Coordinates of C-alpha atoms in Angstrom, one line a residue:
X1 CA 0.0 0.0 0.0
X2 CA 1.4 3.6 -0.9
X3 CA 1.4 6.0 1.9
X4 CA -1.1 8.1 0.3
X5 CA -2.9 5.7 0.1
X6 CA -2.9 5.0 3.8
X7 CA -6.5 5.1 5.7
X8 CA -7.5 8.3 7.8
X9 CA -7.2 7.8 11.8
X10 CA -11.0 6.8 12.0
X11 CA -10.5 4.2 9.8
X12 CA -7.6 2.1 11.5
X13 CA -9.6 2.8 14.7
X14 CA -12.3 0.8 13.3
X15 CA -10.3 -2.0 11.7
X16 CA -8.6 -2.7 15.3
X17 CA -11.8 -2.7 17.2
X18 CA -12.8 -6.0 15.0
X19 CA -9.7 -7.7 16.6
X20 CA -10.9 -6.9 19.8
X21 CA -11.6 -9.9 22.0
X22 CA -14.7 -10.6 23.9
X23 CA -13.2 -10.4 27.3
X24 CA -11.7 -7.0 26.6
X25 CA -15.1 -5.4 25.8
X26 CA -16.5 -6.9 28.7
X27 CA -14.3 -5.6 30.9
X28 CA -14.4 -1.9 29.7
X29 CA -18.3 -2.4 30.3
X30 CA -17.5 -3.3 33.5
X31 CA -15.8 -0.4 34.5
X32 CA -12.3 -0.5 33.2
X33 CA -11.9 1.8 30.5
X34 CA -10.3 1.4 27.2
X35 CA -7.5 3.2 26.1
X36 CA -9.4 4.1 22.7
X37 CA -12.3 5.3 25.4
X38 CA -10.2 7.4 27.7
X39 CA -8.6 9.1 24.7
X40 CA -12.1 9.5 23.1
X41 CA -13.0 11.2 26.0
X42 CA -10.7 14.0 26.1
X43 CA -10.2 14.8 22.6
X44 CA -7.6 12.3 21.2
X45 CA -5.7 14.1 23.9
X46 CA -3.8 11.6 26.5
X47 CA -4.4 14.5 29.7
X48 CA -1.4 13.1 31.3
X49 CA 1.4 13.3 29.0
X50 CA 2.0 16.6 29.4
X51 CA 3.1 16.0 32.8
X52 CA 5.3 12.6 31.9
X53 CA 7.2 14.5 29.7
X54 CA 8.0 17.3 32.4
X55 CA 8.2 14.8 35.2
X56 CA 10.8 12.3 33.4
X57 CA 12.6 15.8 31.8
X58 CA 13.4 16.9 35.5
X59 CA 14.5 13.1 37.2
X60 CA 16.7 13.0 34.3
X61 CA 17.6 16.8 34.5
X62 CA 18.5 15.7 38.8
X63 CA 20.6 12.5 38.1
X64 CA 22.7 14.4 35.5
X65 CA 23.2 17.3 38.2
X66 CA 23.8 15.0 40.9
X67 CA 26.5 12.6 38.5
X68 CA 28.1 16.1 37.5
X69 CA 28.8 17.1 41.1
X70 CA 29.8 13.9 42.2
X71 CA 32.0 12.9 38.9
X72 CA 31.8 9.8 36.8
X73 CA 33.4 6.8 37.5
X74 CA 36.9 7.2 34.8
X75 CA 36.0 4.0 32.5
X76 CA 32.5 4.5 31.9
X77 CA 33.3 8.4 31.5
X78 CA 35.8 7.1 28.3
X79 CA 33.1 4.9 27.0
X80 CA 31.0 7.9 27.0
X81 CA 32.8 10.2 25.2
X82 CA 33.7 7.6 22.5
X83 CA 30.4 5.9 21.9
X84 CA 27.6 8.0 23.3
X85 CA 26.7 5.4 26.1
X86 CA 25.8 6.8 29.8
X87 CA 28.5 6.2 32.8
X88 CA 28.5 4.4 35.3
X89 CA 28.9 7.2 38.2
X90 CA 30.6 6.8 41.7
X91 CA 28.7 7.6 44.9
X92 CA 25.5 5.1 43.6
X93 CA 26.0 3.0 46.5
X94 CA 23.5 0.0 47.5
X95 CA 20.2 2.2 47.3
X96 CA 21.0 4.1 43.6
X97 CA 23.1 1.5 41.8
X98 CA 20.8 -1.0 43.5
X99 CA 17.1 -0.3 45.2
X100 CA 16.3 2.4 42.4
X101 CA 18.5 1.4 39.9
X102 CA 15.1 0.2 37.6
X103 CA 13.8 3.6 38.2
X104 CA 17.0 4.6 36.3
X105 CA 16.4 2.2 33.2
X106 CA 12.7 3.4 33.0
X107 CA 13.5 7.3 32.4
X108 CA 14.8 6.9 28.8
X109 CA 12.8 4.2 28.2
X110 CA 9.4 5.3 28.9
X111 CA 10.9 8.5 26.9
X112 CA 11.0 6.0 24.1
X113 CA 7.7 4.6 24.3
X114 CA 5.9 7.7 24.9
X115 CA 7.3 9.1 21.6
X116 CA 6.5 5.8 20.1
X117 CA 3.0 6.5 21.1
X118 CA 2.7 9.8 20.1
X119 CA 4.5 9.5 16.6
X120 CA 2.4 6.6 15.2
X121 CA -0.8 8.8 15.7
X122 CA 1.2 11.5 14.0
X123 CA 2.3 9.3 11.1
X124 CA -1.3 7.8 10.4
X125 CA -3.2 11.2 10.9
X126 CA -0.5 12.7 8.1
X127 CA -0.9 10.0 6.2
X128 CA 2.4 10.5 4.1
X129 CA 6.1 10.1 4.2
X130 CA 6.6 14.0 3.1
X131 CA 5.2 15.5 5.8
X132 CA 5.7 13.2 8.5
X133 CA 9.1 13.7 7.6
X134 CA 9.2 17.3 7.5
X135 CA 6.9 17.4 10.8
X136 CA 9.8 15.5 12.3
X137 CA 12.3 17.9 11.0
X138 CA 10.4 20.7 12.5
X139 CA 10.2 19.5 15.8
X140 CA 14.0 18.6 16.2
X141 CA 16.1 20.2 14.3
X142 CA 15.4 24.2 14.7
X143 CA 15.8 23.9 18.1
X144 CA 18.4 21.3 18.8
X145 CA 20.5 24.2 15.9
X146 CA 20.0 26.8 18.0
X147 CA 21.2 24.5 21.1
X148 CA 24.3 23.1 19.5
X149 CA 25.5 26.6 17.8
X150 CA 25.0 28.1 21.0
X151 CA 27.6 25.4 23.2
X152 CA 29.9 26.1 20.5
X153 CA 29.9 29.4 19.6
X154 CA 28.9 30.9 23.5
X155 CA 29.3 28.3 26.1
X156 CA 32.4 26.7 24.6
X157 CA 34.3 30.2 23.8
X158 CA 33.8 31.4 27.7
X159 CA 34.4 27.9 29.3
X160 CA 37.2 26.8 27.6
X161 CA 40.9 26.9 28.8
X162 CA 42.5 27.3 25.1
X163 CA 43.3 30.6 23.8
X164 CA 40.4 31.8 21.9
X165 CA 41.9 31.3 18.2
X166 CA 43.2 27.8 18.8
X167 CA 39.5 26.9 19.9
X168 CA 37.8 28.2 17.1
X169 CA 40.7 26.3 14.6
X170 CA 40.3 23.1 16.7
X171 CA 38.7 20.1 14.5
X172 CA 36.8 19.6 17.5
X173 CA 35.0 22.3 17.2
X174 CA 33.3 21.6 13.4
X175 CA 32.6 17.8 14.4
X176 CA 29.9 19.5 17.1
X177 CA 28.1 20.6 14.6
X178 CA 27.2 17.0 13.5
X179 CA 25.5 17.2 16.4
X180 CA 22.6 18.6 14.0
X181 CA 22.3 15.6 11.9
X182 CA 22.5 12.9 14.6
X183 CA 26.7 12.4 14.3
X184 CA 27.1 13.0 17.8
X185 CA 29.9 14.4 18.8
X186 CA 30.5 15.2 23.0
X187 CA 33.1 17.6 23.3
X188 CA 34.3 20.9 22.6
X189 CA 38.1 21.7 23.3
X190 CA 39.2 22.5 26.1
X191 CA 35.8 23.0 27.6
X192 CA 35.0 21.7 31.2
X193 CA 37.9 19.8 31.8
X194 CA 38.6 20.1 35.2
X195 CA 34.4 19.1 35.9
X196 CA 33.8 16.5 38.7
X197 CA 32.2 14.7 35.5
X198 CA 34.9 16.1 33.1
X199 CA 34.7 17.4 29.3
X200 CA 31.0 16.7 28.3
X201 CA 29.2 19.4 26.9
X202 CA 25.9 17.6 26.5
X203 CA 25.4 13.9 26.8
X204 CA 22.0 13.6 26.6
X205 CA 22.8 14.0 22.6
X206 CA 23.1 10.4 22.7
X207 CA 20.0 9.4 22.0
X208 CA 20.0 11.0 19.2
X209 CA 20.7 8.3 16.8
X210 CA 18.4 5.6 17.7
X211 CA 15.8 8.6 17.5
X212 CA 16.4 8.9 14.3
X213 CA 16.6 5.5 13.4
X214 CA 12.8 4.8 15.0
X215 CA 11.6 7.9 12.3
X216 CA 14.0 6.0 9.3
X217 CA 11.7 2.5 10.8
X218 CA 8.6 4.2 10.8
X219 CA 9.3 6.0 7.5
X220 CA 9.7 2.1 6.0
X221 CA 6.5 1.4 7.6
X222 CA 4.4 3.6 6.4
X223 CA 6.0 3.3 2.7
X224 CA 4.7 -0.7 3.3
X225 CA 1.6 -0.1 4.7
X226 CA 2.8 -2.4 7.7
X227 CA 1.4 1.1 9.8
X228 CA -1.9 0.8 8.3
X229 CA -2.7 -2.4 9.3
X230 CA -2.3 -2.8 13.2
X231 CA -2.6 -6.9 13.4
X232 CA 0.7 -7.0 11.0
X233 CA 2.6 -4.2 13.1
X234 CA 2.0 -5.8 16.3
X235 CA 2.8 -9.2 14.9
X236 CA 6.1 -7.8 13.4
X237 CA 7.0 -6.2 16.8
X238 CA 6.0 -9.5 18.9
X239 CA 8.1 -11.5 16.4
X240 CA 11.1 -9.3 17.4
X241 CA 10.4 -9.3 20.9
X242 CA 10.4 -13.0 20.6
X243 CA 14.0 -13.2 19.0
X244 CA 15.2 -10.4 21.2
X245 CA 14.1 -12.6 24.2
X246 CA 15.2 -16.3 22.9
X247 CA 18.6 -14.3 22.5
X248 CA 18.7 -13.0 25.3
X249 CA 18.0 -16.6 27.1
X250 CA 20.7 -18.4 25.2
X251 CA 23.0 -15.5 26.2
X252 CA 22.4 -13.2 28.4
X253 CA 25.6 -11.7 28.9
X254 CA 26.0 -11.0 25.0
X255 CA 22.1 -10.0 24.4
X256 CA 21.4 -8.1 27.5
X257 CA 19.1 -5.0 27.4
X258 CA 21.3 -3.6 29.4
X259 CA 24.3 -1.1 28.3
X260 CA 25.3 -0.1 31.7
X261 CA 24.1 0.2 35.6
X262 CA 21.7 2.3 34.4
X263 CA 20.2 2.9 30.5
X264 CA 19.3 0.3 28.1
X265 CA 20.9 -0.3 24.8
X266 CA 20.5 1.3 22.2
X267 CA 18.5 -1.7 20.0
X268 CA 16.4 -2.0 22.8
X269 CA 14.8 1.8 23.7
X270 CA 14.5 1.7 19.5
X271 CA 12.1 -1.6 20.4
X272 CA 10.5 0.5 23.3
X273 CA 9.7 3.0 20.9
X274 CA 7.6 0.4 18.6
X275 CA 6.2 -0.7 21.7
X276 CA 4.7 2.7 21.9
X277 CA 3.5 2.7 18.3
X278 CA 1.7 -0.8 19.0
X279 CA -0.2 0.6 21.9
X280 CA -1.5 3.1 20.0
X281 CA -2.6 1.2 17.0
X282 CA -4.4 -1.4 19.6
X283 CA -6.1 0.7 21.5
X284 CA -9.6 -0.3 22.1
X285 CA -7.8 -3.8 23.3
X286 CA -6.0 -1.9 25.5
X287 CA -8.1 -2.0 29.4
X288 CA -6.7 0.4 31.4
X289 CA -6.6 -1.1 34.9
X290 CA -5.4 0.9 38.5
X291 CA -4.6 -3.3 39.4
X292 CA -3.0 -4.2 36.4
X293 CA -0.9 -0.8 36.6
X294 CA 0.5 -1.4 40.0
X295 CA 1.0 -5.3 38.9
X296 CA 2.7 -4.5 35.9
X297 CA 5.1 -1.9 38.1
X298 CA 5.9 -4.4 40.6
X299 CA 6.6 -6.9 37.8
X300 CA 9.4 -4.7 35.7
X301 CA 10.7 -3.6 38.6
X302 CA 11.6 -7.6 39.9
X303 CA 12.6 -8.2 36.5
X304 CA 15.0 -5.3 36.0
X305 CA 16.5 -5.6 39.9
X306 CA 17.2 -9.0 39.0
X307 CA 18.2 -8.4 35.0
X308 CA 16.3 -11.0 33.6
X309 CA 13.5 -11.3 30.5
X310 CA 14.4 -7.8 30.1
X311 CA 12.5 -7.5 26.8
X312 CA 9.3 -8.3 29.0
X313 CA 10.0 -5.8 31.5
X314 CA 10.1 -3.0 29.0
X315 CA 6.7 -4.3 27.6
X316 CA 5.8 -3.6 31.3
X317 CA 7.0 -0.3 31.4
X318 CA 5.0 1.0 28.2
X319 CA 2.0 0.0 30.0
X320 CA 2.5 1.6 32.6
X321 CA 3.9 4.4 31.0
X322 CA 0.6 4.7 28.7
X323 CA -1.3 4.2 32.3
X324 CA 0.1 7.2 33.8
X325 CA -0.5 9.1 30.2
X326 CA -4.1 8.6 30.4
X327 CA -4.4 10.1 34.0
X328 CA -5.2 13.6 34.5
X329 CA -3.1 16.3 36.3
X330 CA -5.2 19.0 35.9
X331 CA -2.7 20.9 38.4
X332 CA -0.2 20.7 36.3
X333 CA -1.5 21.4 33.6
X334 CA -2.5 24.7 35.1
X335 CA 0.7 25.3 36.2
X336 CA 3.2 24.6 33.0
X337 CA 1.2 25.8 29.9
X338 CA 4.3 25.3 27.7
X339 CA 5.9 22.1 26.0
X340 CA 9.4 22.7 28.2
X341 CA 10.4 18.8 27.8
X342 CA 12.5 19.4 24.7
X343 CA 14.2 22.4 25.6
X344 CA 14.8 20.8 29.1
X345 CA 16.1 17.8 27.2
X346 CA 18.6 20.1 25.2
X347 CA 19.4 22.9 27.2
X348 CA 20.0 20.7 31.0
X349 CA 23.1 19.2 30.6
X350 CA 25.3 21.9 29.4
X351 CA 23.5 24.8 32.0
X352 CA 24.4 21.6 34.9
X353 CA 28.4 21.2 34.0
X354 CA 28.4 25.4 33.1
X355 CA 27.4 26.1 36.9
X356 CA 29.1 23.0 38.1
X357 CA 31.8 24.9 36.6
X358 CA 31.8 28.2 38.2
X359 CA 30.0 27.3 41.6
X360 CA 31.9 24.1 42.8
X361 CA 35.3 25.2 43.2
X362 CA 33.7 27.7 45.6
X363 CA 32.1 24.8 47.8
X364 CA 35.1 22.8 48.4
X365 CA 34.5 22.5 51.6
X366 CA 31.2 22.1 51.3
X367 CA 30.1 18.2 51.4
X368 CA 29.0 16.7 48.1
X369 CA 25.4 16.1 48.9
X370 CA 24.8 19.5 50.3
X371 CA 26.5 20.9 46.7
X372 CA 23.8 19.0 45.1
X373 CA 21.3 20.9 47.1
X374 CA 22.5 24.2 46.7
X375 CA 23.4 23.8 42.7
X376 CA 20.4 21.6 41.4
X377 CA 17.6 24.5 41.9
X378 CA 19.6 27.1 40.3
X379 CA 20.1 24.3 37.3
X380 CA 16.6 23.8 37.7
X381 CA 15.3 27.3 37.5
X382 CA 18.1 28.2 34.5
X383 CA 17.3 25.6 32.4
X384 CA 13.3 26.3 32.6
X385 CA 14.2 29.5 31.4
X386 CA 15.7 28.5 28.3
X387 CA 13.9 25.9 27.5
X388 CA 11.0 28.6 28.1
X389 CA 12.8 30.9 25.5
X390 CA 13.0 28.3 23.0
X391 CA 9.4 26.7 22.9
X392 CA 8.3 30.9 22.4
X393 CA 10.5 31.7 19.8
X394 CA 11.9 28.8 18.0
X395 CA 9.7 25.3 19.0
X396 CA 6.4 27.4 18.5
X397 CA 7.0 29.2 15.7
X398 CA 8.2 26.1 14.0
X399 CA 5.4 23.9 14.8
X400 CA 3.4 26.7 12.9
X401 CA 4.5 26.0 10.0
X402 CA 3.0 22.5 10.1
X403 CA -0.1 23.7 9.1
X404 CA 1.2 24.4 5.9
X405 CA 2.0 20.7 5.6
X406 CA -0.7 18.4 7.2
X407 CA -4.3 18.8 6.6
X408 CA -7.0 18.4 9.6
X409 CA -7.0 18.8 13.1
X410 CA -3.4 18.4 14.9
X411 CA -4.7 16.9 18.8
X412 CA -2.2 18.7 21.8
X413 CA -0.9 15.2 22.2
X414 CA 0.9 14.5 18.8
X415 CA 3.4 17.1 20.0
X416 CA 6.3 14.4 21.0

């Protein structure tokens, strides 16, 4: 099927209610609610992702701060700044490198599955592999330009311990830049060297590429028509799941989900992602359950403390990432009008190791812990601001142009 060809959002709703099983529909009757009901019910709008994105934003916003005061343990630091992975960092101890260390795991990965979620209702409602693509471009790139030109041309320039014209001739300095198009590049020279977590400018860039490599999958899905037709996605995905987790049985040191003490690999948030998109496209079989929520919590988090069927507990996690979606936080909601999520996302890390920078040498005598406590609300209050600045003047004005693009009705909640 050609993407144009594609059915409007109405149309695969109906086609995946027909593949809805008897005991599902008795159970919404009963009083737990569909997905496809609760998200009937407020406009196509899931009421609580707004807050999920804000609330994971600023857990991963305080674990950065906290590993950037402490410092990063020296090997997982070099495996960061060569392939994008996330350190290992000292001062964890038994309660965060053990009790809460699958609260760790599920901030980028219920990232990943929330944008999973989102995207695949953008992707069907545009119908097309044009201006999916472009709506993609428009949410990323203008701002996460702005971000990277500002490190290197600002941040790096006043940070840096070179003389001015040897940083702006470094080779280091143009390879940033890649940042743009997902070749991610770490550091700039001689900037923040002498950090308790030293020379990163902004690591959360690595997730860059296995972002871009879920919009290249769903691109090839929608050009198939494997989007269009929800029992063939969510068979394709279970099939994977099911190699992902025979591998991972056979050898679980080799096909662990696990990259370090405290993300998942790269393959695997990429599989999170498409367990998103799945929830999305079966949404009327989806009950959403306050029982099943709390069971399905408890369940990951055994499975993750004691690392096994990993691919499972991330099916887990989406459900109970999509559970949380669908609740209200009308407080919230009240409270943070704008979509600061992204511009947290980009702006955290460097404003963290910037006033890691000028504030700790200050507090040397100051323990650690009470550091953290004194830096994280400034880091807090700074990065809100820009991430403020950009949604008004370049993530707004950007998502304007969509219009332009995409025919219909865009819902608040396609914004991912």
């Amino acid at each position: 099927m050609s993407p144009s060809a594609m059915p409007p959002l109405g149309l695969i709703a109906d086609r995946v209610q027909s593949f809805v099983p008897v005991i599902g529909r008795r159970s919404a009757r009963a009083g737990a609610p569909s997905l496809a009901e609760r998200l009937a019910a407020h406009q196509g709008i899931g009421p609580g992702f707004h807050f999920l994105r804000h609330a994971l934003s600023a857990v991963i916003l305080a674990h950065h701060c906290r590993v950037a005061v402490l410092g990063a343990a020296g090997p997982a630091a070099e495996a960061l700044g060569g392939a994008g992975a996330t350190a290992s960092v000292t001062g964890h101890g038994p309660f965060m490198g053990g009790f809460l260390q699958p609260a760790l795991f599920a901030l980028v990965g219920m990232f990943f599955a929330l944008s999973g979620f989102l995207i695949a209702g953008s992707a069907l409602r545009t119908g097309k592999v044009g201006p999916f693509l472009a709506n993609r471009c428009l949410r990323i790139v203008p701002a996460l330009t702005v971000e990277v030109t500002l490190c290197a041309l600002v941040l790096g320039p006043i940070f840096t311990t070179l003389p001015l014209g040897q940083y702006l001739s470094d080779p280091m300095l143009a390879r940033y830049f890649g940042n743009i198009v997902g070749h991610v590049a770490f550091e700039l020279p001689g900037v923040f060297q002498t950090n308790p977590w030293p020379s990163l400018v902004n690591a959360n860039l690595w997730t860059l590429p296995p972002e871009f490599w879920c919009y290249l999958i769903m691109l090839g899905l929608m050009v198939s028509g494997v989007l269009a037709a929800p029992v063939r996605f969510t068979l394709a995905v279970a099939a994977l799941s099911a190699i992902a987790l025979g591998l991972g049985l056979y050898d679980p040191t080799h096909y662990t989900v696990r990259h370090d003490n405290t993300h998942f690999t790269t393959w695997y948030i990429v599989l999170m992602f498409f367990f998103g998109a799945a929830m999305f496209l079966n949404a009327k079989r989806v009950i959403l359950s306050f029982p099943l929520f709390l069971a399905c919590g408890a369940l990951y988090y055994v499975l993750m403390l004691g690392d096994v069927l990993g691919v499972v507990s991330g099916m887990l996690l989406t459900y109970c990432m999509v559970y949380l979606g669908m609740q209200s936080f009308a407080w919230f909601d009240r409270l943070v009008k704008k979509d600061l999520s992204y511009g947290i996302y980009l702006y955290g890390f460097p404003i963290t190791q910037a006033t890691v920078a000028l504030l700790l040498p200050s507090l040397t005598d100051v323990p650690r812990g009470l550091c953290f406590a004194v830096i994280f609300p400034l880091v807090l209050v700074l990065t809100a601001s820009f991430a403020s600045i950009s949604w008004d003047y370049i993530e707004k004005p950007a998502l304007k142009l969509r219009r332009f693009l995409v025919r219909g009705p865009r819902p608040a909640s396609a914004v991912a």
